[in-house]
Amino acid sequence: MIIRLQNVGFHYPGQGEEGTGTVLSGLDWSVDRGEYVAVMGPNGSGKSTLAKLLNALLVPTAGTVQVCGLDTNDHRQWGAIRQRVGMVFQNPDNQIVGTTVRDDVAFGLENLGLPREEMRRRIADVLPRVGLSGMEDQSPHHLSGGQKQRLAIAGVIAMRPDVIVFDEATSMLDPAGRREVLHAIRSLHQGGTTVIHITHSAREALYAQRVVVMAAGAIRLDGSPVDVFNQVDHLQEWSLELPLFAEVADRLRQQGLPLSRRISNE
Ligand code: ADP
């Protein structure tokens, strides 16, 4: 188990003392090493808060969050936790710090205090993995949205984290950019990285091994994509997008033509 939440509660400072403004409560959740988990849920359900709890950007107001056996309630572990859990956010422009692609990846590595030679090795290793080799000297501001997001991913994987959390990391991209980033996410998973992918898109969630649905600060569904997307009524209640197969199955059911689970699984 690489991530373990036990009875986690959270409210932002100044809120929640009287039970109002509580963002998360009584959350028990775990993720195994190497899993690829999609997290869905309506706006305000607590997905981003959960993401920030995983790398100690926030600490729980109740319960414990452990990552790789390290407890985020212990501030002496924050540095180690942030190295182990990388984050990629929604807006690629906000994540760029370097004036060239190479400098941008180097920035995080400098913070780790790595020797120059090791930094060079890591940059040379990560850029081809996200399809940006040969672009070392380019200004990141001239890259496409998908390329910028892949640069952000390169910066994160150069730090060699065990877990990467993608928080709506494709939502500002055009279809080509989305495809590129999803491809990068899948290859990270195949390489053994634990992936948590927060997304509004059912189509993207289908790539995960496991789909978690949050609503009002609690986990409501947690299972394989087929099992979760078969709960059509719940998903519509929380205004979540359905993947095409679930929508088709639902319409057929309404017309008295049930599509069997067996067929939809094959
Ligand atoms: P999601 O990612 O699912 O949209 P969030 O985790 O961003 O949900 O937000 C959950 C709840 O916490 C919302 O009600 C939101 O208004 C509140 N919230 C988020 N960030 C802050 C903050 N910095 N201060 C106070 N309340 C916040």
GROMACS .gro file of C-alpha atoms and ligand atoms in nm:
model
  293
    1MET     CA    1   0.000   0.000   0.000
    2ILE     CA    2   0.159   0.328  -0.109
    3ILE     CA    3  -0.116   0.570   0.003
    4ARG     CA    4  -0.326   0.523   0.311
    5LEU     CA    5  -0.591   0.760   0.448
    6GLN     CA    6  -0.748   0.674   0.781
    7ASN     CA    7  -1.056   0.856   0.904
    8VAL     CA    8  -0.944   1.176   0.731
    9GLY     CA    9  -1.132   1.498   0.790
   10PHE     CA   10  -1.048   1.837   0.645
   11HIS     CA   11  -1.176   2.192   0.663
   12TYR     CA   12  -1.000   2.508   0.545
   13PRO     CA   13  -0.876   2.744   0.818
   14GLY     CA   14  -1.150   2.942   0.986
   15GLN     CA   15  -1.420   2.710   0.855
   16GLY     CA   16  -1.582   2.390   0.967
   17GLU     CA   17  -1.559   2.427   1.345
   18GLU     CA   18  -1.935   2.385   1.378
   19GLY     CA   19  -1.960   2.119   1.113
   20THR     CA   20  -2.025   2.368   0.831
   21GLY     CA   21  -1.760   2.413   0.565
   22THR     CA   22  -1.626   2.063   0.619
   23VAL     CA   23  -1.465   1.958   0.293
   24LEU     CA   24  -1.380   1.595   0.375
   25SER     CA   25  -1.494   1.375   0.658
   26GLY     CA   26  -1.434   1.017   0.770
   27LEU     CA   27  -1.237   0.932   0.460
   28ASP     CA   28  -1.075   0.586   0.454
   29TRP     CA   29  -0.893   0.511   0.134
   30SER     CA   30  -0.585   0.333   0.009
   31VAL     CA   31  -0.395   0.290  -0.315
   32ASP     CA   32  -0.150   0.011  -0.396
   33ARG     CA   33   0.190   0.071  -0.550
   34GLY     CA   34   0.168   0.087  -0.929
   35GLU     CA   35  -0.209   0.139  -0.945
   36TYR     CA   36  -0.368   0.377  -1.198
   37VAL     CA   37  -0.669   0.539  -1.031
   38ALA     CA   38  -0.906   0.795  -1.184
   39VAL     CA   39  -1.092   1.027  -0.947
   40MET     CA   40  -1.417   1.185  -1.067
   41GLY     CA   41  -1.679   1.395  -0.892
   42PRO     CA   42  -1.876   1.716  -0.930
   43ASN     CA   43  -1.711   2.056  -0.874
   44GLY     CA   44  -1.652   2.123  -0.507
   45SER     CA   45  -1.665   1.754  -0.408
   46GLY     CA   46  -1.314   1.770  -0.260
   47LYS     CA   47  -1.096   1.619  -0.534
   48SER     CA   48  -0.830   1.893  -0.536
   49THR     CA   49  -0.824   1.903  -0.159
   50LEU     CA   50  -0.762   1.527  -0.157
   51ALA     CA   51  -0.480   1.573  -0.411
   52LYS     CA   52  -0.311   1.838  -0.193
   53LEU     CA   53  -0.338   1.616   0.113
   54LEU     CA   54  -0.138   1.351  -0.072
   55ASN     CA   55   0.178   1.560  -0.096
   56ALA     CA   56   0.144   1.753   0.228
   57LEU     CA   57   0.050   2.082   0.058
   58LEU     CA   58  -0.238   2.046   0.306
   59VAL     CA   59  -0.251   1.838   0.622
   60PRO     CA   60  -0.569   1.676   0.752
   61THR     CA   61  -0.761   1.841   1.037
   62ALA     CA   62  -0.852   1.490   1.156
   63GLY     CA   63  -0.708   1.143   1.093
   64THR     CA   64  -0.390   1.050   0.910
   65VAL     CA   65  -0.254   1.051   0.556
   66GLN     CA   66   0.043   0.824   0.494
   67VAL     CA   67   0.247   0.812   0.175
   68CYS     CA   68   0.518   0.548   0.136
   69GLY     CA   69   0.487   0.495   0.510
   70LEU     CA   70   0.551   0.866   0.585
   71ASP     CA   71   0.289   1.055   0.786
   72THR     CA   72   0.196   1.401   0.652
   73ASN     CA   73   0.111   1.513   1.006
   74ASP     CA   74   0.486   1.507   1.077
   75HIS     CA   75   0.625   1.828   0.927
   76ARG     CA   76   0.981   1.684   0.932
   77GLN     CA   77   0.866   1.444   0.657
   78TRP     CA   78   0.721   1.707   0.423
   79GLY     CA   79   1.034   1.738   0.208
   80ALA     CA   80   1.058   1.361   0.166
   81ILE     CA   81   0.684   1.333   0.093
   82ARG     CA   82   0.693   1.605  -0.174
   83GLN     CA   83   0.976   1.425  -0.348
   84ARG     CA   84   0.774   1.106  -0.353
   85VAL     CA   85   0.447   1.260  -0.472
   86GLY     CA   86   0.464   1.480  -0.780
   87MET     CA   87   0.175   1.699  -0.892
   88VAL     CA   88   0.069   1.819  -1.237
   89PHE     CA   89  -0.199   2.089  -1.234
   90GLN     CA   90  -0.458   2.221  -1.475
   91ASN     CA   91  -0.291   2.526  -1.623
   92PRO     CA   92   0.036   2.445  -1.801
   93ASP     CA   93   0.138   2.815  -1.807
   94ASN     CA   94   0.142   2.834  -1.428
   95GLN     CA   95   0.390   2.548  -1.398
   96ILE     CA   96   0.661   2.686  -1.622
   97VAL     CA   97   0.956   2.850  -1.449
   98GLY     CA   98   1.251   2.813  -1.689
   99THR     CA   99   1.339   3.020  -1.994
  100THR     CA  100   1.429   2.705  -2.189
  101VAL     CA  101   1.293   2.351  -2.182
  102ARG     CA  102   1.622   2.230  -2.026
  103ASP     CA  103   1.622   2.499  -1.754
  104ASP     CA  104   1.263   2.426  -1.672
  105VAL     CA  105   1.336   2.061  -1.594
  106ALA     CA  106   1.660   2.160  -1.418
  107PHE     CA  107   1.475   2.391  -1.179
  108GLY     CA  108   1.325   2.115  -0.964
  109LEU     CA  109   1.648   1.916  -0.976
  110GLU     CA  110   1.847   2.214  -0.846
  111ASN     CA  111   1.611   2.222  -0.551
  112LEU     CA  112   1.708   1.862  -0.481
  113GLY     CA  113   2.072   1.974  -0.473
  114LEU     CA  114   2.183   1.717  -0.731
  115PRO     CA  115   2.531   1.735  -0.889
  116ARG     CA  116   2.543   1.891  -1.240
  117GLU     CA  117   2.633   1.562  -1.409
  118GLU     CA  118   2.337   1.382  -1.252
  119MET     CA  119   2.108   1.669  -1.354
  120ARG     CA  120   2.228   1.643  -1.714
  121ARG     CA  121   2.171   1.268  -1.710
  122ARG     CA  122   1.817   1.302  -1.576
  123ILE     CA  123   1.721   1.574  -1.825
  124ALA     CA  124   1.856   1.363  -2.113
  125ASP     CA  125   1.657   1.066  -1.977
  126VAL     CA  126   1.319   1.237  -1.927
  127LEU     CA  127   1.277   1.453  -2.239
  128PRO     CA  128   1.251   1.157  -2.481
  129ARG     CA  129   1.005   0.991  -2.244
  130VAL     CA  130   0.761   1.279  -2.291
  131GLY     CA  131   0.840   1.329  -2.660
  132LEU     CA  132   1.038   1.654  -2.616
  133SER     CA  133   1.387   1.546  -2.715
  134GLY     CA  134   1.565   1.791  -2.943
  135MET     CA  135   1.371   2.081  -2.790
  136GLU     CA  136   1.613   2.148  -2.501
  137ASP     CA  137   1.695   2.504  -2.607
  138GLN     CA  138   1.343   2.614  -2.700
  139SER     CA  139   1.149   2.867  -2.499
  140PRO     CA  140   0.866   2.688  -2.318
  141HIS     CA  141   0.638   2.978  -2.405
  142HIS     CA  142   0.648   2.879  -2.770
  143LEU     CA  143   0.528   2.524  -2.700
  144SER     CA  144   0.172   2.403  -2.758
  145GLY     CA  145  -0.053   2.340  -2.457
  146GLY     CA  146   0.009   1.965  -2.477
  147GLN     CA  147   0.385   2.017  -2.506
  148LYS     CA  148   0.384   2.251  -2.205
  149GLN     CA  149   0.194   1.998  -2.001
  150ARG     CA  150   0.441   1.727  -2.109
  151LEU     CA  151   0.722   1.959  -2.000
  152ALA     CA  152   0.555   1.989  -1.659
  153ILE     CA  153   0.538   1.608  -1.647
  154ALA     CA  154   0.909   1.588  -1.740
  155GLY     CA  155   0.993   1.822  -1.451
  156VAL     CA  156   0.800   1.598  -1.215
  157ILE     CA  157   0.935   1.262  -1.336
  158ALA     CA  158   1.292   1.391  -1.330
  159MET     CA  159   1.252   1.405  -0.952
  160ARG     CA  160   1.176   1.028  -0.962
  161PRO     CA  161   0.854   1.032  -0.758
  162ASP     CA  162   0.669   0.713  -0.665
  163VAL     CA  163   0.327   0.872  -0.718
  164ILE     CA  164   0.212   1.137  -0.966
  165VAL     CA  165  -0.118   1.318  -0.916
  166PHE     CA  166  -0.270   1.477  -1.227
  167ASP     CA  167  -0.526   1.736  -1.115
  168GLU     CA  168  -0.744   1.813  -1.421
  169ALA     CA  169  -0.418   1.819  -1.614
  170THR     CA  170  -0.587   1.776  -1.953
  171SER     CA  171  -0.884   2.007  -1.910
  172MET     CA  172  -0.729   2.315  -2.072
  173LEU     CA  173  -0.585   2.125  -2.369
  174ASP     CA  174  -0.714   2.073  -2.721
  175PRO     CA  175  -0.788   1.714  -2.832
  176ALA     CA  176  -0.434   1.660  -2.965
  177GLY     CA  177  -0.282   1.789  -2.641
  178ARG     CA  178  -0.510   1.564  -2.437
  179ARG     CA  179  -0.408   1.262  -2.638
  180GLU     CA  180  -0.040   1.343  -2.590
  181VAL     CA  181  -0.076   1.385  -2.215
  182LEU     CA  182  -0.289   1.071  -2.177
  183HIS     CA  183  -0.026   0.878  -2.368
  184ALA     CA  184   0.241   1.012  -2.129
  185ILE     CA  185   0.025   0.915  -1.829
  186ARG     CA  186  -0.025   0.562  -1.961
  187SER     CA  187   0.344   0.511  -2.023
  188LEU     CA  188   0.426   0.632  -1.672
  189HIS     CA  189   0.185   0.374  -1.535
  190GLN     CA  190   0.340   0.105  -1.753
  191GLY     CA  191   0.679   0.203  -1.614
  192GLY     CA  192   0.556   0.132  -1.260
  193THR     CA  193   0.463   0.481  -1.134
  194THR     CA  194   0.147   0.503  -0.924
  195VAL     CA  195  -0.093   0.739  -1.103
  196ILE     CA  196  -0.386   0.934  -0.955
  197HIS     CA  197  -0.573   1.107  -1.235
  198ILE     CA  198  -0.841   1.359  -1.136
  199THR     CA  199  -1.065   1.418  -1.436
  200HIS     CA  200  -1.412   1.523  -1.546
  201SER     CA  201  -1.383   1.307  -1.852
  202ALA     CA  202  -1.535   0.960  -1.840
  203ARG     CA  203  -1.345   0.881  -2.155
  204GLU     CA  204  -1.015   0.949  -1.979
  205ALA     CA  205  -1.123   0.766  -1.664
  206LEU     CA  206  -1.177   0.452  -1.873
  207TYR     CA  207  -0.800   0.419  -1.913
  208ALA     CA  208  -0.756   0.375  -1.538
  209GLN     CA  209  -0.768   0.039  -1.360
  210ARG     CA  210  -0.989   0.181  -1.091
  211VAL     CA  211  -1.237   0.469  -1.080
  212VAL     CA  212  -1.326   0.655  -0.762
  213VAL     CA  213  -1.628   0.885  -0.752
  214MET     CA  214  -1.639   1.157  -0.487
  215ALA     CA  215  -1.944   1.361  -0.391
  216ALA     CA  216  -1.977   1.609  -0.104
  217GLY     CA  217  -1.643   1.518   0.051
  218ALA     CA  218  -1.689   1.142   0.059
  219ILE     CA  219  -1.601   0.851  -0.167
  220ARG     CA  220  -1.928   0.719  -0.309
  221LEU     CA  221  -1.811   0.464  -0.566
  222ASP     CA  222  -1.478   0.285  -0.596
  223GLY     CA  223  -1.428   0.001  -0.840
  224SER     CA  224  -1.330  -0.104  -1.191
  225PRO     CA  225  -1.437   0.136  -1.468
  226VAL     CA  226  -1.704  -0.110  -1.590
  227ASP     CA  227  -1.851  -0.153  -1.242
  228VAL     CA  228  -1.853   0.221  -1.168
  229PHE     CA  229  -1.996   0.324  -1.505
  230ASN     CA  230  -2.271   0.065  -1.473
  231GLN     CA  231  -2.412   0.268  -1.183
  232VAL     CA  232  -2.574   0.503  -1.431
  233ASP     CA  233  -2.839   0.638  -1.194
  234HIS     CA  234  -2.586   0.746  -0.932
  235LEU     CA  235  -2.360   0.906  -1.186
  236GLN     CA  236  -2.643   1.110  -1.333
  237GLU     CA  237  -2.750   1.217  -0.984
  238TRP     CA  238  -2.401   1.368  -0.938
  239SER     CA  239  -2.410   1.515  -1.293
  240LEU     CA  240  -2.109   1.316  -1.405
  241GLU     CA  241  -2.030   1.247  -1.765
  242LEU     CA  242  -2.091   0.889  -1.876
  243PRO     CA  243  -1.869   0.706  -2.121
  244LEU     CA  244  -2.036   0.634  -2.452
  245PHE     CA  245  -2.085   0.263  -2.380
  246ALA     CA  246  -2.273   0.337  -2.057
  247GLU     CA  247  -2.490   0.596  -2.228
  248VAL     CA  248  -2.575   0.356  -2.510
  249ALA     CA  249  -2.648   0.074  -2.262
  250ASP     CA  250  -2.873   0.307  -2.062
  251ARG     CA  251  -3.070   0.417  -2.367
  252LEU     CA  252  -3.115   0.058  -2.482
  253ARG     CA  253  -3.234  -0.036  -2.134
  254GLN     CA  254  -3.489   0.244  -2.145
  255GLN     CA  255  -3.614   0.101  -2.472
  256GLY     CA  256  -3.643  -0.247  -2.322
  257LEU     CA  257  -3.330  -0.379  -2.490
  258PRO     CA  258  -3.084  -0.446  -2.206
  259LEU     CA  259  -2.722  -0.477  -2.314
  260SER     CA  260  -2.581  -0.756  -2.101
  261ARG     CA  261  -2.279  -0.689  -1.878
  262ARG     CA  262  -2.110  -0.976  -2.059
  263ILE     CA  263  -2.133  -0.803  -2.393
  264SER     CA  264  -2.029  -0.464  -2.255
  265ASN     CA  265  -1.725  -0.627  -2.095
  266GLU     CA  266  -1.602  -0.787  -2.414
  267ADP     P1  267  -1.302   1.986  -0.641
  267ADP     O1  268  -1.157   1.970  -0.674
  267ADP     O2  269  -1.374   1.854  -0.634
  267ADP     O3  270  -1.374   2.084  -0.731
  267ADP     P2  271  -1.210   2.126  -0.404
  267ADP     O4  272  -1.127   2.032  -0.324
  267ADP     O5  273  -1.141   2.229  -0.488
  267ADP     O6  274  -1.314   2.043  -0.492
  267ADP     O7  275  -1.308   2.205  -0.307
  267ADP     C1  276  -1.385   2.140  -0.208
  267ADP     C2  277  -1.454   2.246  -0.122
  267ADP     O8  278  -1.355   2.324  -0.052
  267ADP     C3  279  -1.537   2.346  -0.202
  267ADP     O9  280  -1.654   2.374  -0.129
  267ADP     C4  281  -1.448   2.468  -0.209
  267ADP    O10  282  -1.526   2.585  -0.216
  267ADP     C5  283  -1.371   2.462  -0.078
  267ADP     N1  284  -1.236   2.521  -0.092
  267ADP     C6  285  -1.142   2.485  -0.183
  267ADP     N2  286  -1.029   2.558  -0.165
  267ADP     C7  287  -1.052   2.641  -0.060
  267ADP     C8  288  -0.975   2.741   0.008
  267ADP     N3  289  -0.849   2.768  -0.029
  267ADP     N4  290  -1.033   2.807   0.111
  267ADP     C9  291  -1.160   2.778   0.151
  267ADP     N5  292  -1.238   2.686   0.092
  267ADP    C10  293  -1.186   2.617  -0.013
   0.00000   0.00000   0.00000
